[in-house]
CSV table of C-alpha atoms in Angstrom, one decimal:
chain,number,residue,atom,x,y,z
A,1,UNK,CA,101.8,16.4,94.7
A,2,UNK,CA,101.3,20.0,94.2
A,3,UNK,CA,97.8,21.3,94.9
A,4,UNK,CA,96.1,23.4,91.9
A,5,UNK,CA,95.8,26.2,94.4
A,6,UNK,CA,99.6,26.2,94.9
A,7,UNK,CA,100.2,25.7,91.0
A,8,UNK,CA,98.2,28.7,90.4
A,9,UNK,CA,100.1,30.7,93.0
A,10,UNK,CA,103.2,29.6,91.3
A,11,UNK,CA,102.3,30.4,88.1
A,12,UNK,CA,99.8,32.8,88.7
A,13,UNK,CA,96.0,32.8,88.1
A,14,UNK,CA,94.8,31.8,84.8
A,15,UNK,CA,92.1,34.0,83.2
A,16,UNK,CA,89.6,34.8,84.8
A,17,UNK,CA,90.3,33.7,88.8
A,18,UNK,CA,91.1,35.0,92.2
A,19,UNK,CA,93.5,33.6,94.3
A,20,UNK,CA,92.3,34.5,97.3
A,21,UNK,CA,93.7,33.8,101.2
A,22,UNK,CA,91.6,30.9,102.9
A,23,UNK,CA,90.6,33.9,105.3
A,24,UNK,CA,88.2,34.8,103.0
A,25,UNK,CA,86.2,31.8,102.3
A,26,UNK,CA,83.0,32.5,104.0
A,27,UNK,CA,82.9,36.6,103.2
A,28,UNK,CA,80.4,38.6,101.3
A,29,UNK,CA,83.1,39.7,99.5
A,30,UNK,CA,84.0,36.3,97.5
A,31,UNK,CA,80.2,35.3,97.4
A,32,UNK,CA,79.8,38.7,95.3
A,33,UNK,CA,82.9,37.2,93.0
A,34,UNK,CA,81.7,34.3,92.7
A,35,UNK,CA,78.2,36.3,91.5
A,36,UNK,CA,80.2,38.5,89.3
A,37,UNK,CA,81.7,35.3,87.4
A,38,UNK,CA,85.0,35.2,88.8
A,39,UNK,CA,86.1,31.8,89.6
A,40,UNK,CA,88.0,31.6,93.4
A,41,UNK,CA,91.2,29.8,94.2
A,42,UNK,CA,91.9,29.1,98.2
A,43,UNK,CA,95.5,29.2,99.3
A,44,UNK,CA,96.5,29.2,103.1
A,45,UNK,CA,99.5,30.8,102.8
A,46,UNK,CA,99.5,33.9,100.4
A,47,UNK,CA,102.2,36.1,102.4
A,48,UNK,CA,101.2,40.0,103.6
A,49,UNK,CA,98.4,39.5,100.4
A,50,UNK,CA,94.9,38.8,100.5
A,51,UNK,CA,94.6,38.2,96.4
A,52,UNK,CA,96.3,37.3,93.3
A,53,UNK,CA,94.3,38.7,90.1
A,54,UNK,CA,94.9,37.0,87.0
A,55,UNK,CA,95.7,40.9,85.2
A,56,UNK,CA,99.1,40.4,87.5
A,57,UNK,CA,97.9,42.5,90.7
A,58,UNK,CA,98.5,41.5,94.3
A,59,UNK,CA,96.1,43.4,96.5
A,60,UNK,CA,95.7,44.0,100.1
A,61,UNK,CA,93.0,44.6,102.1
A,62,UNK,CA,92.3,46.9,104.7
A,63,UNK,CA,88.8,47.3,106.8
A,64,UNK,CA,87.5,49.9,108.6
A,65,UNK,CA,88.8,48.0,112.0
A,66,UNK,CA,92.3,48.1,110.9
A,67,UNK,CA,92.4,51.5,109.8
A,68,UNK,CA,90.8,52.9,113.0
A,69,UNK,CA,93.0,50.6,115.7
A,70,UNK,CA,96.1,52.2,115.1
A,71,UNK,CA,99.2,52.4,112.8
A,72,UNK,CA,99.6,48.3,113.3
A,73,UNK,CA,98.7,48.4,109.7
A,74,UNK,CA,101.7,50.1,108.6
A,75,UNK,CA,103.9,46.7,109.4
A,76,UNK,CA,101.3,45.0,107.2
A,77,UNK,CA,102.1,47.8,104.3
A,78,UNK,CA,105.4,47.4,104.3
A,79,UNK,CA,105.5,43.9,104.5
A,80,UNK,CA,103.1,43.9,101.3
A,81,UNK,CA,105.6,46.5,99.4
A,82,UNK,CA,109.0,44.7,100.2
A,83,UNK,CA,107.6,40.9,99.5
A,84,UNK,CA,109.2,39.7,96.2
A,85,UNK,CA,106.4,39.1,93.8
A,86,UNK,CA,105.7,39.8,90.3
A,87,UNK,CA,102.5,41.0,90.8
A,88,UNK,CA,101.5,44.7,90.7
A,89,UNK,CA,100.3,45.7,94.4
A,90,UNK,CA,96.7,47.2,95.4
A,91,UNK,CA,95.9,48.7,98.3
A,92,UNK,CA,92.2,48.6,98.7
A,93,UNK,CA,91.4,50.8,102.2
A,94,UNK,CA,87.5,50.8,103.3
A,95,UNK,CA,86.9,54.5,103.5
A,96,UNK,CA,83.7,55.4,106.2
A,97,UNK,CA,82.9,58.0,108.4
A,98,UNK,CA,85.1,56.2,111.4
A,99,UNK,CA,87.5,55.8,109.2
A,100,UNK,CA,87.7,59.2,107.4
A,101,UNK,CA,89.8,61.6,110.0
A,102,UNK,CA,92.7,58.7,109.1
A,103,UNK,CA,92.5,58.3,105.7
A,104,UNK,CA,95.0,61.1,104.9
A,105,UNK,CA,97.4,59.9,106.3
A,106,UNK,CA,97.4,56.7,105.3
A,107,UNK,CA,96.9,57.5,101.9
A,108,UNK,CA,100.3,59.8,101.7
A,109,UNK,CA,102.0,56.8,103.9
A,110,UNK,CA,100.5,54.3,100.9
A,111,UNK,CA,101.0,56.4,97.7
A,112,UNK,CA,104.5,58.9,99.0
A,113,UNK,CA,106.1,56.4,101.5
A,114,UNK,CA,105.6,53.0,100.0
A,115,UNK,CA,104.9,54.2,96.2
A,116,UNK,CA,101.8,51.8,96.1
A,117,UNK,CA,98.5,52.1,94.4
A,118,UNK,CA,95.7,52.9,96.7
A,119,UNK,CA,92.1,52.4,95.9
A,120,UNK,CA,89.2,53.8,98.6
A,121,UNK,CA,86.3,51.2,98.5
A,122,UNK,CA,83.3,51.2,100.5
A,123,UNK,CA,83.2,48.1,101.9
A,124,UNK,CA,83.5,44.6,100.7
A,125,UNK,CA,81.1,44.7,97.8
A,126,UNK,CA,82.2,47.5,96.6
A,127,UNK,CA,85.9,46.1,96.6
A,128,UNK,CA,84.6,42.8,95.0
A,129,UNK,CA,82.9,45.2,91.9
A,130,UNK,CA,86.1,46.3,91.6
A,131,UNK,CA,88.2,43.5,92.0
A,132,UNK,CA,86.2,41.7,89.5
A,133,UNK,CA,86.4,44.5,87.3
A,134,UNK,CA,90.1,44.6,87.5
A,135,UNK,CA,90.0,41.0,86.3
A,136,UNK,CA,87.2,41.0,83.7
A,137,UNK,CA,89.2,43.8,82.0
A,138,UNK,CA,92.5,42.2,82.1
A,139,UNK,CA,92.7,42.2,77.9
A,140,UNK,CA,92.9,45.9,77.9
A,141,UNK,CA,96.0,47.7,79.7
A,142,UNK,CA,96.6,46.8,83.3
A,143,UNK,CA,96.0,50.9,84.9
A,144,UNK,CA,98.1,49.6,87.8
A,145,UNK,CA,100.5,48.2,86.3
A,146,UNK,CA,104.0,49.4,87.5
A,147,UNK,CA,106.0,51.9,85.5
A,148,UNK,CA,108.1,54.6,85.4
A,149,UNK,CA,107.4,58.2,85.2
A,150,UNK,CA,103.9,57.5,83.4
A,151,UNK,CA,102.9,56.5,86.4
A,152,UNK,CA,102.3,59.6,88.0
A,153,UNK,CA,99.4,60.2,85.6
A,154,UNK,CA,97.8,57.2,87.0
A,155,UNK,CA,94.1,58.5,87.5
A,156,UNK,CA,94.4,57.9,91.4
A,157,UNK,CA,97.7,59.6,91.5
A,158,UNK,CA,96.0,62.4,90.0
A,159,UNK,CA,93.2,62.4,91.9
A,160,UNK,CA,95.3,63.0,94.7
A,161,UNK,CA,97.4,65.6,93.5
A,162,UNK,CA,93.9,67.5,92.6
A,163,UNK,CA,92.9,67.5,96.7
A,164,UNK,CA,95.8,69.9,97.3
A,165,UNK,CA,93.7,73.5,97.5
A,166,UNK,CA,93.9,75.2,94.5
A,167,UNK,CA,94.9,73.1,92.3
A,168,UNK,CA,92.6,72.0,89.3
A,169,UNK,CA,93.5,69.3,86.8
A,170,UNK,CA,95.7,71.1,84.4
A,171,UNK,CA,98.0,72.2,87.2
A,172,UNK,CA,97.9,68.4,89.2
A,173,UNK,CA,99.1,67.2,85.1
A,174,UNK,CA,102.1,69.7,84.4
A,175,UNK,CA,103.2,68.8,87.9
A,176,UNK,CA,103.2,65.4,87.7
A,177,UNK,CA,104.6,65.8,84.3
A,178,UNK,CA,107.6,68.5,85.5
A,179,UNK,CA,108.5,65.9,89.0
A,180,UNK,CA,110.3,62.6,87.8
A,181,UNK,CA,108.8,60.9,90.9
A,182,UNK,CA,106.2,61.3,93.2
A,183,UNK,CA,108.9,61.9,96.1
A,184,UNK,CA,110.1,64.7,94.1
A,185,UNK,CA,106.8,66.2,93.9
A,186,UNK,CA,106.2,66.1,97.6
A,187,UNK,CA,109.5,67.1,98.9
A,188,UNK,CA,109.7,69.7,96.2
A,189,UNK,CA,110.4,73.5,98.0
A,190,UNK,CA,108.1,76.5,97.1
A,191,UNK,CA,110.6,78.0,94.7
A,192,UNK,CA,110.9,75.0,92.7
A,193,UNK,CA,107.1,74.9,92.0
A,194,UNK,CA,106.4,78.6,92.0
A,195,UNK,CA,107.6,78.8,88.3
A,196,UNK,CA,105.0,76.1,87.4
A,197,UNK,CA,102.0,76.8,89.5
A,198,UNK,CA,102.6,80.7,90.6
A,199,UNK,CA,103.6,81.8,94.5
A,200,UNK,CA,100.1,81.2,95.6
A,201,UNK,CA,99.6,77.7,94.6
A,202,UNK,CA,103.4,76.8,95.4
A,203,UNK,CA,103.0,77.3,99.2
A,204,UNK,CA,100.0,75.9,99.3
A,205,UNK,CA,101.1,72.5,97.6
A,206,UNK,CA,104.0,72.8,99.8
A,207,UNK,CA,102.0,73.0,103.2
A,208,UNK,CA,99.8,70.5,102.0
A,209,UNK,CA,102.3,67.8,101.3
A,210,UNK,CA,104.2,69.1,104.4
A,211,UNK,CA,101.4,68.9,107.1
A,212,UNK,CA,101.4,65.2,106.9
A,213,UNK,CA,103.5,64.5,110.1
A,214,UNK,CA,101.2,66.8,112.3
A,215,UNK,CA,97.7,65.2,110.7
A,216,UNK,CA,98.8,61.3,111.7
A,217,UNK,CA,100.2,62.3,115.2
């Protein structure tokens, strides 16, 4: 007979729970759910995630540890982006000072390589505010849900677009408005976005987005 865990996985969490992997069980992170009034689900096996949300997301973990050991984590990524879900896919990355001189690139490897959300949390009770915010909320629009171009106007996508020097919001919006995809907006050449952003800001988005092979070597 099918567990409930394994019904809910099936047909995804009803309102208000976590699915979360058996991993979990005994973390500050689920005791600050279960706080927060989000009811948990265990499930052993939950693939490359480490929770199902009942607002149909599928997020992944990462701690400072994994960030700071090495690019192992980027198997884990991919693994999370190509497994067949319908479930809208998190990234939540614990951002410290050990972990701060990686976070760049991992965040252009998360949003530009893999075209996932990423969220920068402080550690697990920060991610379980979060988490239990995401679910909690779930009657108003999903803001990572996936779509097509208005995507790029995500808030985190355009949070990231504002770190590139010298440009504000109103530039970081008629970019991400003028490229179809984020891809496009990274691999774009200085002449394409001179006419948008002037010469100035145009090599400077350009070096920015094109630095990221020499800043994870």
């Amino acid at each position: 007979m099918e567990t409930e865990e394994a019904a809910a996985l099936n047909a995804g969490p009803p309102h208000g729970h976590v699915i979360s992997s058996e991993k979990w069980r005994q973390t500050s992170l689920i005791r600050a759910l279960k706080g927060g009034g989000v009811e948990i689900l265990f499930e052993d096996e939950l693939g490359a995630a480490d929770f199902h949300l009942s607002n149909k997301s599928c997020v992944l973990y990462l701690s400072e540890s994994d960030v700071i050991a090495g690019n192992s984590y980027k198997r884990r990524l991919v693994r999370f982006r190509n497994s067949s879900s319908r479930f809208q896919d998190v990234v939540l990355v614990e951002r410290s000072r050990l972990s701060e001189q990686f976070f760049c690139a991992l965040q252009r490897f998360v949003v530009f390589d893999l075209g996932l959300t990423l969220l920068p949390v402080g550690g697990q009770t920060e991610a379980s505010q979060l988490i239990a915010q995401m679910v909690h909320g779930e009657g108003r629009e999903n803001p990572f849900r996936r779509r097509s171009s208005s995507r790029l106007l995500d808030p985190l996508v355009l949070a990231l677009v504002q770190q590139v020097p010298g440009v504000g919001r109103v530039k970081a919006l008629t970019l991400l408005q003028r490229f179809s995809s984020i891809r496009r907006l990274c691999n774009a050449t200085p002449a394409e976005l001179e006419p948008i952003v002037g010469q100035a800001s145009a090599q400077q988005i350009h070096n920015f987005f094109h630095r990221s092979s020499a800043a994870g070597s």
